[in-house]
Amino acid sequence: MRVDVRAKNNVTVTGSRSGPTVMLAHGFGCDQTLWRAVTELLVPTCRVVLFDHVGAGRSDVSVWDEETYSSLDAYACDVVDIVRDLNLQDVIFVGHSVASMIGVLAAAAHPELFAGLVLLTPSPRYIDEGDYRGGFSRSDIDELLESLDSNYLGWSRAMAPSIMGNPDRAELSEQLTDSFCRTDPACARAFARATFLSDNREDLARVSTPTLVVECAEDSLAPRWVGRYVRENIAGCELITLDTSGHCPHVSDPKATASAILSFVHDR
């Protein structure tokens, strides 16, 4: 039976039909609604494609199964399916957080589909290993996953302020918490393992697509040394540091985020 790709991933398309195509991919616990402020700034000159990963937002949870979505490869396949189903050309893929590595996998496997990658607060590996510093020990991640397993909604409320990183703007944390609550808990637990236990360091060298890394001056989940690591391991990669804090600059500073995206897009 043929799967309805657009319904599966709640695909929406908006903006300029004649402009370059920008595909926005959300991170763990989020959905496409968190892109709304950036989308408003992109649509005058770009065609914007948004979607929800299976299990998040208004995606079709009935097509989800834990075995399939136990690794980031399945999410990368979904991205490729959307691009092909919409018959998109020269896509600029913008991935937030773990979605940046999903974009890396998709572009490495199918470089002909993508004109560029924008990796927003990326991390190819969250766990420290040898000389590599991801920012967390294995015990840190095990504790995080155990907490998520035992009380997903409680974990969401507790973690949102730390992830958002703007303690004086409580409304931003509330947006993120609301997004977590729209994610199916079973799907979230599997996606969390795929995210925080992944190791995509070797995949960076497979990328031949022009790439921009956008990092924040302060980010507890993806510290600046991780951004430098990504830049150094993708040939020709550029790096921009936004003068903002937190892991979600598309929410906390959409103007700066959109400006970085548009500069990259219109340079292609």
mmCIF file of C-alpha atoms in Angstrom:
data_model
loop_
_atom_site.group_PDB
_atom_site.id
_atom_site.type_symbol
_atom_site.label_atom_id
_atom_site.label_comp_id
_atom_site.label_asym_id
_atom_site.label_seq_id
_atom_site.Cartn_x
_atom_site.Cartn_y
_atom_site.Cartn_z
ATOM 1 C CA MET A 1 0.000 0.000 0.000
ATOM 2 C CA ARG A 2 1.361 3.410 -0.996
ATOM 3 C CA VAL A 3 1.988 5.711 1.945
ATOM 4 C CA ASP A 4 0.668 9.267 1.722
ATOM 5 C CA VAL A 5 3.937 11.049 2.407
ATOM 6 C CA ARG A 6 2.316 14.428 2.946
ATOM 7 C CA ALA A 7 -0.130 13.128 5.535
ATOM 8 C CA LYS A 8 2.515 10.940 7.160
ATOM 9 C CA ASN A 9 4.731 13.932 7.914
ATOM 10 C CA ASN A 10 2.067 16.671 7.978
ATOM 11 C CA VAL A 11 3.829 18.457 5.124
ATOM 12 C CA THR A 12 2.942 22.091 4.475
ATOM 13 C CA VAL A 13 4.264 24.344 1.711
ATOM 14 C CA THR A 14 4.084 28.118 1.781
ATOM 15 C CA GLY A 15 5.789 31.223 0.417
ATOM 16 C CA SER A 16 7.099 32.294 -2.977
ATOM 17 C CA ARG A 17 6.612 29.705 -5.725
ATOM 18 C CA SER A 18 9.414 31.223 -7.786
ATOM 19 C CA GLY A 19 11.937 31.517 -4.957
ATOM 20 C CA PRO A 20 14.515 29.000 -3.748
ATOM 21 C CA THR A 21 13.161 26.059 -1.773
ATOM 22 C CA VAL A 22 13.983 25.985 1.933
ATOM 23 C CA MET A 23 13.038 22.886 3.932
ATOM 24 C CA LEU A 24 12.798 23.418 7.706
ATOM 25 C CA ALA A 25 13.257 20.367 9.932
ATOM 26 C CA HIS A 26 12.577 20.499 13.680
ATOM 27 C CA GLY A 27 14.573 18.856 16.455
ATOM 28 C CA PHE A 28 13.716 16.400 19.220
ATOM 29 C CA GLY A 29 10.532 17.183 21.138
ATOM 30 C CA CYS A 30 9.598 19.967 18.742
ATOM 31 C CA ASP A 31 7.299 20.309 15.743
ATOM 32 C CA GLN A 32 7.026 22.600 12.754
ATOM 33 C CA THR A 33 5.104 25.290 14.676
ATOM 34 C CA LEU A 34 8.329 26.395 16.374
ATOM 35 C CA TRP A 35 9.531 27.628 12.960
ATOM 36 C CA ARG A 36 6.631 30.085 12.562
ATOM 37 C CA ALA A 37 8.583 33.290 13.320
ATOM 38 C CA VAL A 38 11.422 32.283 10.972
ATOM 39 C CA THR A 39 8.927 31.163 8.325
ATOM 40 C CA GLU A 40 7.309 34.609 8.275
ATOM 41 C CA LEU A 41 10.687 36.123 7.431
ATOM 42 C CA LEU A 42 11.509 33.563 4.727
ATOM 43 C CA VAL A 43 8.243 33.412 2.781
ATOM 44 C CA PRO A 44 8.559 36.750 0.932
ATOM 45 C CA THR A 45 11.491 35.399 -1.104
ATOM 46 C CA CYS A 46 11.522 31.616 -0.539
ATOM 47 C CA ARG A 47 9.257 28.628 -0.945
ATOM 48 C CA VAL A 48 9.202 27.073 2.521
ATOM 49 C CA VAL A 49 8.525 23.396 3.163
ATOM 50 C CA LEU A 50 7.689 22.372 6.728
ATOM 51 C CA PHE A 51 6.919 18.965 8.179
ATOM 52 C CA ASP A 52 6.679 16.993 11.410
ATOM 53 C CA HIS A 53 8.840 13.974 12.109
ATOM 54 C CA VAL A 54 6.724 10.856 12.592
ATOM 55 C CA GLY A 55 5.464 10.874 16.179
ATOM 56 C CA ALA A 56 5.636 14.652 16.536
ATOM 57 C CA GLY A 57 3.091 17.399 15.998
ATOM 58 C CA ARG A 58 0.302 16.408 13.631
ATOM 59 C CA SER A 59 2.160 13.581 11.881
ATOM 60 C CA ASP A 60 0.490 10.217 11.328
ATOM 61 C CA VAL A 61 1.516 8.263 14.429
ATOM 62 C CA SER A 62 -0.135 5.094 13.063
ATOM 63 C CA VAL A 63 2.800 4.566 10.667
ATOM 64 C CA TRP A 64 5.367 4.728 13.474
ATOM 65 C CA ASP A 65 7.033 1.637 14.898
ATOM 66 C CA GLU A 66 9.865 1.551 17.367
ATOM 67 C CA GLU A 67 12.179 -0.717 15.400
ATOM 68 C CA THR A 68 12.058 1.412 12.260
ATOM 69 C CA TYR A 69 12.525 4.685 14.103
ATOM 70 C CA SER A 70 15.254 3.466 16.437
ATOM 71 C CA SER A 71 17.912 5.249 14.379
ATOM 72 C CA LEU A 72 18.224 8.550 12.547
ATOM 73 C CA ASP A 73 18.375 6.763 9.196
ATOM 74 C CA ALA A 74 14.581 6.342 9.112
ATOM 75 C CA TYR A 75 14.079 10.068 9.629
ATOM 76 C CA ALA A 76 16.587 10.790 6.836
ATOM 77 C CA CYS A 77 14.638 8.477 4.537
ATOM 78 C CA ASP A 78 11.475 10.431 5.360
ATOM 79 C CA VAL A 79 13.215 13.662 4.316
ATOM 80 C CA VAL A 80 14.231 12.131 0.980
ATOM 81 C CA ASP A 81 10.699 10.806 0.462
ATOM 82 C CA ILE A 82 9.221 14.281 1.024
ATOM 83 C CA VAL A 83 11.661 15.891 -1.421
ATOM 84 C CA ARG A 84 10.851 13.307 -4.076
ATOM 85 C CA ASP A 85 7.100 13.307 -3.456
ATOM 86 C CA LEU A 86 6.950 17.095 -3.893
ATOM 87 C CA ASN A 87 9.353 16.905 -6.842
ATOM 88 C CA LEU A 88 11.588 19.517 -5.233
ATOM 89 C CA GLN A 89 14.806 20.699 -6.838
ATOM 90 C CA ASP A 90 17.946 22.253 -5.326
ATOM 91 C CA VAL A 91 16.629 22.119 -1.771
ATOM 92 C CA ILE A 92 18.267 24.122 1.006
ATOM 93 C CA PHE A 93 17.759 21.890 4.049
ATOM 94 C CA VAL A 94 17.722 23.632 7.435
ATOM 95 C CA GLY A 95 17.883 21.226 10.354
ATOM 96 C CA HIS A 96 17.656 22.183 14.000
ATOM 97 C CA SER A 97 19.619 20.156 16.561
ATOM 98 C CA VAL A 98 19.301 16.436 15.793
ATOM 99 C CA ALA A 99 17.590 17.266 12.495
ATOM 100 C CA SER A 100 20.910 18.721 11.356
ATOM 101 C CA MET A 101 22.379 15.212 11.480
ATOM 102 C CA ILE A 102 19.264 13.865 9.755
ATOM 103 C CA GLY A 103 20.043 16.352 6.979
ATOM 104 C CA VAL A 104 23.681 15.232 6.923
ATOM 105 C CA LEU A 105 22.567 11.628 6.395
ATOM 106 C CA ALA A 106 20.055 12.570 3.682
ATOM 107 C CA ALA A 107 22.479 14.796 1.789
ATOM 108 C CA ALA A 108 25.356 12.318 2.073
ATOM 109 C CA ALA A 109 23.173 9.573 0.568
ATOM 110 C CA HIS A 110 21.474 11.770 -2.069
ATOM 111 C CA PRO A 111 23.593 14.864 -2.773
ATOM 112 C CA GLU A 112 21.767 15.445 -6.064
ATOM 113 C CA LEU A 113 18.643 16.518 -4.154
ATOM 114 C CA PHE A 114 20.215 19.266 -2.066
ATOM 115 C CA ALA A 115 21.803 22.612 -2.941
ATOM 116 C CA GLY A 116 22.826 23.376 0.624
ATOM 117 C CA LEU A 117 22.659 22.439 4.282
ATOM 118 C CA VAL A 118 22.151 24.796 7.201
ATOM 119 C CA LEU A 119 22.941 23.024 10.460
ATOM 120 C CA LEU A 120 21.390 24.951 13.340
ATOM 121 C CA THR A 121 22.999 24.149 16.730
ATOM 122 C CA PRO A 122 24.193 20.720 15.527
ATOM 123 C CA SER A 123 25.923 17.951 17.440
ATOM 124 C CA PRO A 124 27.226 14.783 15.767
ATOM 125 C CA ARG A 125 27.835 13.123 19.137
ATOM 126 C CA TYR A 126 26.544 14.214 22.550
ATOM 127 C CA ILE A 127 28.706 11.840 24.593
ATOM 128 C CA ASP A 128 32.378 12.573 25.328
ATOM 129 C CA GLU A 129 34.713 9.980 23.857
ATOM 130 C CA GLY A 130 38.507 10.066 23.938
ATOM 131 C CA ASP A 131 39.658 13.499 22.771
ATOM 132 C CA TYR A 132 36.199 14.342 21.492
ATOM 133 C CA ARG A 133 33.989 16.439 23.756
ATOM 134 C CA GLY A 134 30.275 16.275 23.106
ATOM 135 C CA GLY A 135 29.446 17.932 26.394
ATOM 136 C CA PHE A 136 28.013 14.938 28.285
ATOM 137 C CA SER A 137 29.256 11.760 29.926
ATOM 138 C CA ARG A 138 27.535 8.453 29.214
ATOM 139 C CA SER A 139 26.137 8.524 32.755
ATOM 140 C CA ASP A 140 24.676 11.991 32.088
ATOM 141 C CA ILE A 141 22.819 10.680 29.048
ATOM 142 C CA ASP A 142 21.694 7.495 30.811
ATOM 143 C CA GLU A 143 20.255 9.630 33.605
ATOM 144 C CA LEU A 144 18.506 11.890 31.093
ATOM 145 C CA LEU A 145 16.948 8.922 29.290
ATOM 146 C CA GLU A 146 15.888 7.268 32.550
ATOM 147 C CA SER A 147 14.172 10.472 33.650
ATOM 148 C CA LEU A 148 12.444 10.792 30.282
ATOM 149 C CA ASP A 149 11.270 7.170 30.461
ATOM 150 C CA SER A 150 9.806 7.495 33.929
ATOM 151 C CA ASN A 151 7.927 10.776 33.451
ATOM 152 C CA TYR A 152 8.048 12.276 29.961
ATOM 153 C CA LEU A 153 5.806 15.271 30.638
ATOM 154 C CA GLY A 154 7.547 16.042 33.911
ATOM 155 C CA TRP A 155 10.919 15.778 32.170
ATOM 156 C CA SER A 156 9.658 18.136 29.455
ATOM 157 C CA ARG A 157 8.604 20.818 31.920
ATOM 158 C CA ALA A 158 11.867 20.529 33.838
ATOM 159 C CA MET A 159 14.149 20.538 30.773
ATOM 160 C CA ALA A 160 12.496 23.183 28.597
ATOM 161 C CA PRO A 161 13.969 26.200 30.461
ATOM 162 C CA SER A 162 17.478 24.739 30.302
ATOM 163 C CA ILE A 163 17.177 23.935 26.600
ATOM 164 C CA MET A 164 15.702 27.323 25.727
ATOM 165 C CA GLY A 165 18.363 29.114 27.766
ATOM 166 C CA ASN A 166 16.550 32.432 28.208
ATOM 167 C CA PRO A 167 15.464 32.463 31.878
ATOM 168 C CA ASP A 168 14.091 36.008 31.643
ATOM 169 C CA ARG A 169 11.670 34.993 28.859
ATOM 170 C CA ALA A 170 9.451 32.326 30.388
ATOM 171 C CA GLU A 171 7.085 32.405 27.413
ATOM 172 C CA LEU A 172 9.773 30.800 25.245
ATOM 173 C CA SER A 173 10.099 27.828 27.591
ATOM 174 C CA GLU A 174 6.313 27.511 27.577
ATOM 175 C CA GLN A 175 6.342 27.274 23.779
ATOM 176 C CA LEU A 176 8.866 24.464 23.936
ATOM 177 C CA THR A 177 6.958 22.661 26.701
ATOM 178 C CA ASP A 178 3.765 22.857 24.654
ATOM 179 C CA SER A 179 5.624 21.344 21.708
ATOM 180 C CA PHE A 180 6.938 18.495 23.874
ATOM 181 C CA CYS A 181 3.361 17.813 24.956
ATOM 182 C CA ARG A 182 2.269 17.430 21.327
ATOM 183 C CA THR A 183 4.795 14.619 20.842
ATOM 184 C CA ASP A 184 3.622 11.068 21.498
ATOM 185 C CA PRO A 185 5.530 9.872 24.617
ATOM 186 C CA ALA A 186 6.398 6.450 23.178
ATOM 187 C CA CYS A 187 7.726 8.044 19.993
ATOM 188 C CA ALA A 188 9.613 10.627 22.037
ATOM 189 C CA ARG A 189 11.380 7.959 24.083
ATOM 190 C CA ALA A 190 12.584 6.163 20.959
ATOM 191 C CA PHE A 191 13.593 9.424 19.269
ATOM 192 C CA ALA A 192 15.501 10.469 22.394
ATOM 193 C CA ARG A 193 17.603 7.302 22.232
ATOM 194 C CA ALA A 194 18.203 7.754 18.515
ATOM 195 C CA THR A 195 19.244 11.347 19.229
ATOM 196 C CA PHE A 196 21.368 11.212 22.358
ATOM 197 C CA LEU A 197 23.074 7.861 21.692
ATOM 198 C CA SER A 198 23.873 8.589 18.042
ATOM 199 C CA ASP A 199 27.361 9.040 16.654
ATOM 200 C CA ASN A 200 27.453 10.771 13.268
ATOM 201 C CA ARG A 201 31.016 12.033 13.378
ATOM 202 C CA GLU A 202 32.161 9.848 10.484
ATOM 203 C CA ASP A 203 29.154 10.916 8.392
ATOM 204 C CA LEU A 204 30.373 14.528 8.314
ATOM 205 C CA ALA A 205 33.158 13.656 5.890
ATOM 206 C CA ARG A 206 30.593 12.153 3.486
ATOM 207 C CA VAL A 207 28.946 15.542 2.926
ATOM 208 C CA SER A 208 29.770 17.228 -0.399
ATOM 209 C CA THR A 209 26.893 19.729 -0.232
ATOM 210 C CA PRO A 210 27.712 23.379 0.638
ATOM 211 C CA THR A 211 27.129 23.677 4.370
ATOM 212 C CA LEU A 212 26.654 26.398 6.966
ATOM 213 C CA VAL A 213 26.801 25.768 10.716
ATOM 214 C CA VAL A 214 24.846 28.243 12.846
ATOM 215 C CA GLU A 215 25.689 28.101 16.541
ATOM 216 C CA CYS A 216 24.805 30.213 19.582
ATOM 217 C CA ALA A 217 27.268 32.071 21.785
ATOM 218 C CA GLU A 218 26.001 30.018 24.739
ATOM 219 C CA ASP A 219 24.352 26.627 24.315
ATOM 220 C CA SER A 220 24.271 23.937 27.003
ATOM 221 C CA LEU A 221 23.401 21.142 24.550
ATOM 222 C CA ALA A 222 25.741 22.049 21.695
ATOM 223 C CA PRO A 223 28.702 24.029 23.069
ATOM 224 C CA ARG A 224 30.778 26.091 20.679
ATOM 225 C CA TRP A 225 33.586 23.554 20.464
ATOM 226 C CA VAL A 226 31.062 21.159 18.896
ATOM 227 C CA GLY A 227 30.233 23.716 16.206
ATOM 228 C CA ARG A 228 33.927 24.086 15.445
ATOM 229 C CA TYR A 229 34.254 20.300 15.218
ATOM 230 C CA VAL A 230 31.450 20.125 12.635
ATOM 231 C CA ARG A 231 32.976 22.970 10.605
ATOM 232 C CA GLU A 232 36.379 21.295 10.603
ATOM 233 C CA ASN A 233 35.000 17.943 9.468
ATOM 234 C CA ILE A 234 32.800 19.020 6.557
ATOM 235 C CA ALA A 235 34.834 20.205 3.584
ATOM 236 C CA GLY A 236 34.312 23.893 2.854
ATOM 237 C CA CYS A 237 31.888 24.328 5.744
ATOM 238 C CA GLU A 238 31.145 27.839 7.020
ATOM 239 C CA LEU A 239 30.383 28.777 10.639
ATOM 240 C CA ILE A 240 28.321 31.647 12.056
ATOM 241 C CA THR A 241 27.976 32.364 15.777
ATOM 242 C CA LEU A 242 24.791 34.172 16.784
ATOM 243 C CA ASP A 243 24.982 36.569 19.699
ATOM 244 C CA THR A 244 22.260 34.736 21.595
ATOM 245 C CA SER A 245 21.915 31.974 24.174
ATOM 246 C CA GLY A 246 20.119 28.655 24.294
ATOM 247 C CA HIS A 247 19.645 25.772 21.914
ATOM 248 C CA CYS A 248 16.689 27.162 19.941
ATOM 249 C CA PRO A 249 17.696 30.442 18.257
ATOM 250 C CA HIS A 250 14.884 30.083 15.707
ATOM 251 C CA VAL A 251 12.549 30.661 18.670
ATOM 252 C CA SER A 252 14.585 33.037 20.830
ATOM 253 C CA ASP A 253 16.113 35.120 18.002
ATOM 254 C CA PRO A 254 14.221 34.412 14.766
ATOM 255 C CA LYS A 255 15.476 37.561 13.006
ATOM 256 C CA ALA A 256 19.143 36.629 13.405
ATOM 257 C CA THR A 257 18.406 33.013 12.480
ATOM 258 C CA ALA A 258 16.425 33.961 9.376
ATOM 259 C CA SER A 259 19.110 36.440 8.352
ATOM 260 C CA ALA A 260 21.782 33.740 8.505
ATOM 261 C CA ILE A 261 19.604 31.355 6.484
ATOM 262 C CA LEU A 262 18.731 33.969 3.850
ATOM 263 C CA SER A 263 22.346 35.061 3.400
ATOM 264 C CA PHE A 264 23.333 31.457 2.763
ATOM 265 C CA VAL A 265 20.338 30.765 0.504
ATOM 266 C CA HIS A 266 20.848 33.782 -1.722
ATOM 267 C CA ASP A 267 24.576 33.087 -2.068
ATOM 268 C CA ARG A 268 23.864 29.742 -3.767
#
